[in-house]
Amino acid sequence: MKRQEFIEYFASSPSIQMHYKEGNKQTQILNKDLRILQKNVRIFIYSILGSISAMKVISWLFDINLYYVIPFVVGVIVLSLIRFSKHTPKSFKGMKEVTERTITPLFNGAKQKTLNELVPLVLPGFNYQYNKAIPLDEMLHYSLFENKYIYDLLSRDALVGKIPDENGKEKNIRISEGEVSYKRIIEIKGKGDTMNRTTFTIETVFKGFILEMETDMDPRSKIIATNKGYFPPSHIKFEDCREEEQGKQKYWQEVNVPYSPFKDCYKILMDHPSPSDELMLKNLLVALKDITKRINRIIPIEISKGKIIMLFESERDVFEIFPETESFDPGVLWDDLVALSEIIKIVKEMELALSK
C-alpha cells in the first residue's frame, strides 16, 4: 500500500476512527488527571516548606520556643494531606488502580486495535502487542551491552510476526522498542575543607529497536559484533547495578579483525569458537561490512541460543499514536513502518549470509 492510500484508509475506516477517538478520549482524561496530580503534589510540598519557614519566623520574631509552634505545623500538614486526598483523581489513589482503570484499557484496547488494523497494511504477517517487548531479564541473557552496568530497560511496545527464509520456512521474529540506561557515577571534588562527594546520573546508552529472529543455526554458536560505545572506557565510572551478572561475560574472547571500520566501531567477541563458528564469523564480517557501509550506521548483532539479535538505534517513538499536544499524522506512521520493513530485510540478508 502506498503512503497516500494508507492515509486515506486511516481517515475512512469506521473501525479505526472509532478506536482512535476512544483512545484519544482516554488519553485526554489520563493527561488531565496527571496535571491535577502534579499540581496537588506541588501544593503539598509548598505547604510543608511554607509551614516550616513560618514556624522559624514566628519563633524568631516572638521568641517562642519551637516546641509550641510544632502543633501549628502539624495541623497545616494534616490539612494539606486532606486536600491532597480529596482533590486527587481517584485513578491515582494507588498504582494498581492507575493500571487497571486508565493505562491498561487505553493500550490494550484502543491502541492495540488501531495499530493491528494499520500495521499489516505495510508489514503483512505482523501485529502490534503492548507489553510484549523483550523484558530486562531476557535482555541480560545476551551480551550486546555491558550487562553489569544496565540500570534499566524501558520496553513495552513490540511487533511480532513471521518471515520466510530462502526455503520458505517461516521464522518467528519480534521487534521491541526499547531504551537501555546505565548508572554513571560522578565524583565532585570538595572546595577547601569540604570532603569529596559522589552523585550519579542515569544515562541512556541505547534507544531504538531490538530485533530477535529464530534461526536453524546451532544454539551453541556464540558470536557478537557490538558497538564499542556500549562498553565504556575504564576512566568513566559506572555503577555495577547487577553484581550477579559480572562474571557472565568473562568467557567471551575479543577477536581482532583486519577491517578498519570494525577496529574503530565494533567489539567482536566469541565463545570457544569451533571451525564452523570461525566460518560463520567470516561470513558475518563480510556481510556486516557491506551493510554498515551501505546504510552508514553501526548495527550491533549477536548470534546465540539459535537466534539472531540485532540493534537499530532510533529516536522515534513509532507506536505513540495518541500524542498529548499535536495531532497524529498517519503518514509518519507509514514512514516508520516502511523503515521497519527495511530493518527486516537487513536481518533476512544477515541470516542468509550466515547460513552459507
Short mmCIF file of C-alpha atoms in Angstrom, two decimals:
data_model
loop_
_atom_site.label_atom_id
_atom_site.label_comp_id
_atom_site.label_asym_id
_atom_site.label_seq_id
_atom_site.Cartn_x
_atom_site.Cartn_y
_atom_site.Cartn_z
CA MET A 1 0.00 0.00 0.00
CA LYS A 2 1.28 3.45 -0.92
CA ARG A 3 1.60 6.31 1.54
CA GLN A 4 -1.42 8.29 0.34
CA GLU A 5 -3.59 5.19 0.26
CA PHE A 6 -2.55 4.45 3.85
CA ILE A 7 -3.51 7.98 4.96
CA GLU A 8 -6.87 7.76 3.19
CA TYR A 9 -7.58 4.34 4.70
CA PHE A 10 -6.90 5.69 8.19
CA ALA A 11 -9.34 8.56 7.63
CA SER A 12 -12.09 6.45 6.04
CA SER A 13 -12.09 3.24 8.10
CA PRO A 14 -15.05 3.32 10.56
CA SER A 15 -13.44 0.83 12.96
CA ILE A 16 -10.12 2.70 13.08
CA GLN A 17 -11.84 6.02 13.66
CA MET A 18 -13.97 4.55 16.45
CA HIS A 19 -10.98 3.03 18.27
CA TYR A 20 -8.79 6.07 17.63
CA LYS A 21 -11.36 8.52 19.02
CA GLU A 22 -11.83 6.35 22.11
CA GLY A 23 -8.07 6.22 22.63
CA ASN A 24 -7.78 9.99 22.26
CA LYS A 25 -10.57 10.46 24.80
CA GLN A 26 -8.85 8.20 27.34
CA THR A 27 -5.52 9.92 26.73
CA GLN A 28 -7.04 13.34 27.45
CA ILE A 29 -8.54 12.01 30.70
CA LEU A 30 -5.21 10.50 31.72
CA ASN A 31 -3.28 13.68 30.94
CA LYS A 32 -5.83 15.82 32.82
CA ASP A 33 -5.55 13.59 35.89
CA LEU A 34 -1.75 13.72 35.68
CA ARG A 35 -1.80 17.52 35.62
CA ILE A 36 -4.11 17.63 38.66
CA LEU A 37 -1.87 15.18 40.49
CA GLN A 38 1.26 17.22 39.70
CA LYS A 39 -0.45 20.41 40.85
CA ASN A 40 -1.54 18.85 44.16
CA VAL A 41 1.92 17.43 44.79
CA ARG A 42 3.42 20.90 44.30
CA ILE A 43 0.84 22.47 46.65
CA PHE A 44 1.52 19.78 49.27
CA ILE A 45 5.29 20.33 49.11
CA TYR A 46 4.96 24.13 49.17
CA SER A 47 2.59 23.87 52.18
CA ILE A 48 5.13 21.89 54.19
CA LEU A 49 8.03 24.13 53.22
CA GLY A 50 5.94 27.23 53.96
CA SER A 51 4.90 25.86 57.35
CA ILE A 52 8.48 25.15 58.35
CA SER A 53 9.57 28.63 57.24
CA ALA A 54 6.66 30.23 59.08
CA MET A 55 7.50 28.25 62.22
CA LYS A 56 11.06 29.55 62.19
CA VAL A 57 9.97 33.17 61.54
CA ILE A 58 7.32 33.11 64.31
CA SER A 59 9.78 31.56 66.74
CA TRP A 60 12.37 34.21 65.93
CA LEU A 61 10.01 37.24 65.96
CA PHE A 62 8.17 36.40 69.16
CA ASP A 63 10.93 34.47 70.90
CA ILE A 64 8.67 31.45 71.19
CA ASN A 65 10.08 28.01 71.82
CA LEU A 66 9.87 25.86 68.67
CA TYR A 67 8.04 23.12 70.57
CA TYR A 68 4.99 25.43 70.92
CA VAL A 69 4.86 26.05 67.17
CA ILE A 70 5.11 22.40 66.12
CA PRO A 71 1.32 21.71 66.60
CA PHE A 72 0.61 24.53 64.15
CA VAL A 73 2.91 22.95 61.55
CA VAL A 74 1.40 19.51 62.11
CA GLY A 75 -2.08 21.00 61.62
CA VAL A 76 -1.07 22.57 58.29
CA ILE A 77 0.43 19.27 57.10
CA VAL A 78 -2.73 17.35 58.06
CA LEU A 79 -4.92 19.88 56.21
CA SER A 80 -2.64 19.61 53.17
CA LEU A 81 -2.95 15.82 53.23
CA ILE A 82 -6.75 16.05 53.44
CA ARG A 83 -6.83 18.45 50.49
CA PHE A 84 -4.41 16.26 48.53
CA SER A 85 -6.57 13.19 49.13
CA LYS A 86 -9.82 14.98 48.37
CA HIS A 87 -8.78 16.63 45.12
CA THR A 88 -6.52 13.93 43.67
CA PRO A 89 -8.24 11.93 40.90
CA LYS A 90 -9.46 8.56 42.15
CA SER A 91 -7.49 6.76 39.48
CA PHE A 92 -4.28 7.88 41.23
CA LYS A 93 -5.07 6.58 44.73
CA GLY A 94 -2.84 3.56 44.03
CA MET A 95 -0.61 2.22 41.27
CA LYS A 96 -2.86 -0.82 40.89
CA GLU A 97 -5.84 1.44 40.19
CA VAL A 98 -3.78 3.53 37.76
CA THR A 99 -3.03 0.40 35.73
CA GLU A 100 -6.47 -1.18 35.95
CA ARG A 101 -8.61 1.91 35.36
CA THR A 102 -6.63 4.01 32.94
CA ILE A 103 -3.45 2.67 31.37
CA THR A 104 -4.41 -0.93 30.67
CA PRO A 105 -7.74 -0.14 28.93
CA LEU A 106 -6.02 2.58 26.87
CA PHE A 107 -3.18 0.49 25.49
CA ASN A 108 -4.73 -2.96 25.41
CA GLY A 109 -7.90 -1.54 23.94
CA ALA A 110 -7.89 1.39 21.57
CA LYS A 111 -4.17 1.48 20.81
CA GLN A 112 -3.84 -2.23 20.08
CA LYS A 113 -6.97 -2.36 17.92
CA THR A 114 -5.96 0.72 15.94
CA LEU A 115 -2.40 -0.43 15.28
CA ASN A 116 -3.40 -4.00 14.49
CA GLU A 117 -5.57 -2.74 11.65
CA LEU A 118 -2.83 -0.45 10.32
CA VAL A 119 0.42 -2.43 10.77
CA PRO A 120 -0.48 -5.37 8.44
CA LEU A 121 -1.14 -2.92 5.61
CA VAL A 122 2.60 -2.22 5.46
CA LEU A 123 4.02 -5.28 7.24
CA PRO A 124 1.90 -8.33 6.29
CA GLY A 125 2.06 -11.08 8.89
CA PHE A 126 2.94 -8.72 11.75
CA ASN A 127 0.81 -7.47 14.61
CA TYR A 128 1.32 -4.97 17.42
CA GLN A 129 1.43 -6.25 21.01
CA TYR A 130 1.51 -3.98 24.03
CA ASN A 131 3.67 -5.10 26.95
CA LYS A 132 5.16 -7.97 24.92
CA ALA A 133 8.54 -6.37 24.23
CA ILE A 134 11.73 -8.01 25.45
CA PRO A 135 11.95 -7.67 29.27
CA LEU A 136 15.11 -6.87 31.19
CA ASP A 137 15.68 -10.41 32.45
CA GLU A 138 15.70 -11.72 28.86
CA MET A 139 17.97 -8.91 27.67
CA LEU A 140 20.52 -9.92 30.30
CA HIS A 141 20.81 -13.33 28.64
CA TYR A 142 22.54 -11.58 25.73
CA SER A 143 25.83 -9.67 25.78
CA LEU A 144 25.37 -6.76 23.40
CA PHE A 145 25.76 -4.39 26.38
CA GLU A 146 27.96 -4.34 29.46
CA ASN A 147 25.28 -6.13 31.45
CA LYS A 148 26.57 -5.28 34.92
CA TYR A 149 26.08 -1.56 34.17
CA ILE A 150 22.49 -1.86 32.92
CA TYR A 151 20.33 0.20 35.26
CA ASP A 152 17.07 -0.35 33.42
CA LEU A 153 15.44 -1.37 30.16
CA LEU A 154 12.28 0.51 29.26
CA SER A 155 10.36 -1.61 26.79
CA ARG A 156 6.66 -2.23 26.17
CA ASP A 157 5.74 -1.88 22.51
CA ALA A 158 6.53 -4.74 20.15
CA LEU A 159 5.74 -6.06 16.70
CA VAL A 160 5.50 -9.84 16.44
CA GLY A 161 5.32 -11.85 13.25
CA LYS A 162 6.87 -14.41 10.94
CA ILE A 163 9.08 -14.09 7.87
CA PRO A 164 10.02 -16.84 5.39
CA ASP A 165 13.64 -17.89 4.87
CA GLU A 166 15.14 -18.81 1.48
CA ASN A 167 13.46 -22.24 1.69
CA GLY A 168 10.07 -20.80 2.52
CA LYS A 169 10.22 -21.88 6.18
CA GLU A 170 8.66 -19.29 8.47
CA LYS A 171 10.77 -17.88 11.27
CA ASN A 172 9.42 -16.10 14.35
CA ILE A 173 10.56 -12.53 14.76
CA ARG A 174 9.98 -9.89 17.45
CA ILE A 175 10.83 -6.20 17.14
CA SER A 176 10.85 -4.46 20.52
CA GLU A 177 11.02 -0.72 21.00
CA GLY A 178 13.34 -0.17 23.96
CA GLU A 179 15.67 2.12 25.85
CA VAL A 180 18.73 0.88 27.80
CA SER A 181 20.29 3.02 30.52
CA TYR A 182 23.45 2.84 32.67
CA LYS A 183 24.01 4.43 36.08
CA ARG A 184 27.06 6.71 35.85
CA ILE A 185 28.99 7.73 38.97
CA ILE A 186 30.19 11.34 39.12
CA GLU A 187 32.79 12.45 41.64
CA ILE A 188 32.55 16.04 42.82
CA LYS A 189 35.69 17.47 44.39
CA GLY A 190 35.16 19.47 47.56
CA LYS A 191 36.41 23.02 47.99
CA GLY A 192 38.76 23.81 50.84
CA ASP A 193 37.99 21.56 53.82
CA THR A 194 34.85 20.17 52.23
CA MET A 195 35.08 16.45 51.55
CA ASN A 196 34.68 14.99 48.09
CA ARG A 197 31.29 13.51 47.35
CA THR A 198 29.73 11.35 44.66
CA THR A 199 26.47 11.59 42.82
CA PHE A 200 25.07 9.78 39.82
CA THR A 201 23.15 10.29 36.61
CA ILE A 202 21.09 7.84 34.58
CA GLU A 203 22.46 7.85 31.02
CA THR A 204 20.64 6.39 28.04
CA VAL A 205 23.15 4.34 26.05
CA PHE A 206 20.67 2.93 23.54
CA LYS A 207 17.25 3.86 22.23
CA GLY A 208 15.67 2.13 19.29
CA PHE A 209 14.65 -1.34 18.14
CA ILE A 210 15.78 -4.71 19.48
CA LEU A 211 15.15 -7.34 16.84
CA GLU A 212 15.15 -11.07 17.61
CA MET A 213 14.73 -13.79 14.99
CA GLU A 214 14.75 -17.54 15.41
CA THR A 215 17.10 -19.44 13.10
CA ASP A 216 18.20 -23.01 12.35
CA MET A 217 21.75 -22.23 13.49
CA ASP A 218 23.48 -24.29 16.18
CA PRO A 219 22.29 -22.87 19.54
CA ARG A 220 25.82 -23.44 20.89
CA SER A 221 27.29 -20.89 18.46
CA LYS A 222 28.06 -17.57 20.16
CA ILE A 223 29.32 -14.61 18.14
CA ILE A 224 28.94 -10.92 18.93
CA ALA A 225 29.74 -7.81 16.92
CA THR A 226 28.55 -4.95 19.08
CA ASN A 227 29.03 -1.21 19.39
CA LYS A 228 32.21 -0.30 21.27
CA GLY A 229 30.31 2.63 22.73
CA TYR A 230 28.24 0.24 24.86
CA PHE A 231 31.44 -0.77 26.71
CA PRO A 232 32.67 2.39 28.47
CA PRO A 233 36.41 3.07 28.89
CA SER A 234 37.84 2.44 32.36
CA HIS A 235 38.26 6.13 33.22
CA ILE A 236 34.48 6.65 33.06
CA LYS A 237 32.89 5.11 36.16
CA PHE A 238 29.56 3.31 36.11
CA GLU A 239 27.87 1.53 38.99
CA ASP A 240 27.73 -2.25 38.97
CA CYS A 241 23.93 -2.41 39.05
CA ARG A 242 23.86 -6.21 38.73
CA GLU A 243 26.63 -7.82 40.70
CA GLU A 244 25.40 -11.32 39.87
CA GLU A 245 25.99 -10.58 36.18
CA GLN A 246 29.64 -9.55 36.50
CA GLY A 247 31.09 -12.96 35.74
CA LYS A 248 28.79 -13.86 32.89
CA GLN A 249 30.67 -12.10 30.11
CA LYS A 250 34.22 -13.11 31.15
CA TYR A 251 34.27 -16.20 28.96
CA TRP A 252 33.85 -14.11 25.81
CA GLN A 253 37.08 -13.73 23.84
CA GLU A 254 37.64 -10.47 21.98
CA VAL A 255 38.63 -11.09 18.36
CA ASN A 256 40.87 -8.77 16.33
CA VAL A 257 39.71 -8.29 12.75
CA PRO A 258 41.55 -6.72 9.80
CA TYR A 259 38.82 -4.34 8.64
CA SER A 260 39.48 -0.82 9.90
CA PRO A 261 35.79 0.14 10.39
CA PHE A 262 35.41 -2.76 12.79
CA LYS A 263 38.50 -1.80 14.76
CA ASP A 264 37.07 1.67 15.33
CA CYS A 265 33.39 0.90 15.87
CA TYR A 266 32.79 -2.76 16.67
CA LYS A 267 33.75 -5.02 19.55
CA ILE A 268 33.95 -8.60 18.23
CA LEU A 269 33.51 -11.41 20.78
CA MET A 270 33.33 -15.19 20.53
CA ASP A 271 32.96 -18.08 22.95
CA HIS A 272 35.31 -21.07 22.40
CA PRO A 273 34.91 -20.90 18.60
CA SER A 274 34.59 -24.11 16.59
CA PRO A 275 35.67 -24.32 12.90
CA SER A 276 32.06 -23.75 11.85
CA ASP A 277 31.90 -20.67 14.10
CA GLU A 278 35.08 -19.33 12.50
CA LEU A 279 33.46 -19.66 9.09
CA MET A 280 30.28 -18.03 10.39
CA LEU A 281 32.31 -15.14 11.79
CA LYS A 282 33.99 -14.64 8.42
CA ASN A 283 30.61 -14.55 6.64
CA LEU A 284 29.21 -12.25 9.34
CA LEU A 285 32.03 -9.73 8.97
CA VAL A 286 31.78 -9.67 5.18
CA ALA A 287 28.00 -9.08 5.33
CA LEU A 288 28.27 -6.60 8.19
CA LYS A 289 30.99 -4.62 6.44
CA ASP A 290 28.82 -4.33 3.32
CA ILE A 291 25.63 -3.38 5.23
CA THR A 292 27.45 -0.91 7.52
CA LYS A 293 28.96 0.85 4.50
CA ARG A 294 25.64 0.83 2.63
CA ILE A 295 23.46 2.33 5.36
CA ASN A 296 26.26 4.25 7.15
CA ARG A 297 25.43 3.09 10.68
CA ILE A 298 26.68 0.61 13.28
CA ILE A 299 24.47 -2.47 13.59
CA PRO A 300 25.24 -4.47 16.73
CA ILE A 301 24.46 -8.15 16.23
CA GLU A 302 24.63 -11.28 18.37
CA ILE A 303 24.26 -14.90 17.32
CA SER A 304 23.45 -17.08 20.32
CA LYS A 305 20.83 -19.54 21.59
CA GLY A 306 19.89 -20.25 17.97
CA LYS A 307 18.79 -16.64 17.42
CA ILE A 308 19.96 -13.51 15.66
CA ILE A 309 19.64 -10.41 17.84
CA MET A 310 20.22 -7.02 16.24
CA LEU A 311 20.04 -3.43 17.49
CA PHE A 312 18.90 -0.47 15.40
CA GLU A 313 19.22 2.92 17.04
CA SER A 314 16.32 5.34 16.53
CA GLU A 315 14.96 8.42 18.29
CA ARG A 316 11.45 7.76 17.01
CA ASP A 317 8.56 6.67 19.26
CA VAL A 318 6.83 4.78 16.49
CA PHE A 319 3.82 3.45 18.36
CA GLU A 320 2.77 6.60 20.23
CA ILE A 321 -0.34 7.30 18.18
CA PHE A 322 -2.14 9.34 20.87
CA PRO A 323 0.12 12.41 21.32
CA GLU A 324 -0.75 14.83 24.09
CA THR A 325 -0.19 18.10 22.24
CA GLU A 326 -0.01 17.58 18.49
CA SER A 327 -2.35 15.71 16.17
CA PHE A 328 -1.43 12.25 14.90
CA ASP A 329 -0.13 12.04 11.33
CA PRO A 330 -0.77 8.59 9.78
CA GLY A 331 1.74 9.41 7.06
CA VAL A 332 4.52 9.49 9.68
CA LEU A 333 3.43 6.07 10.94
CA TRP A 334 3.59 4.76 7.35
CA ASP A 335 7.15 6.15 7.04
CA ASP A 336 8.17 4.45 10.29
CA LEU A 337 6.64 1.11 9.29
CA VAL A 338 8.42 1.26 5.93
CA ALA A 339 11.68 1.90 7.82
CA LEU A 340 10.95 -1.19 9.94
CA SER A 341 10.38 -3.21 6.76
CA GLU A 342 13.90 -2.22 5.67
CA ILE A 343 15.25 -3.42 9.02
CA ILE A 344 13.52 -6.77 8.47
CA LYS A 345 15.16 -7.02 5.05
CA ILE A 346 18.56 -6.47 6.68
CA VAL A 347 18.07 -9.26 9.21
CA LYS A 348 16.93 -11.60 6.41
CA GLU A 349 20.04 -10.65 4.46
CA MET A 350 22.20 -11.33 7.51
CA GLU A 351 20.58 -14.72 8.14
CA LEU A 352 21.16 -15.71 4.51
CA ALA A 353 24.84 -14.73 4.75
CA LEU A 354 25.28 -16.73 7.98
CA SER A 355 23.63 -19.86 6.58
CA LYS A 356 26.16 -20.23 3.75
#
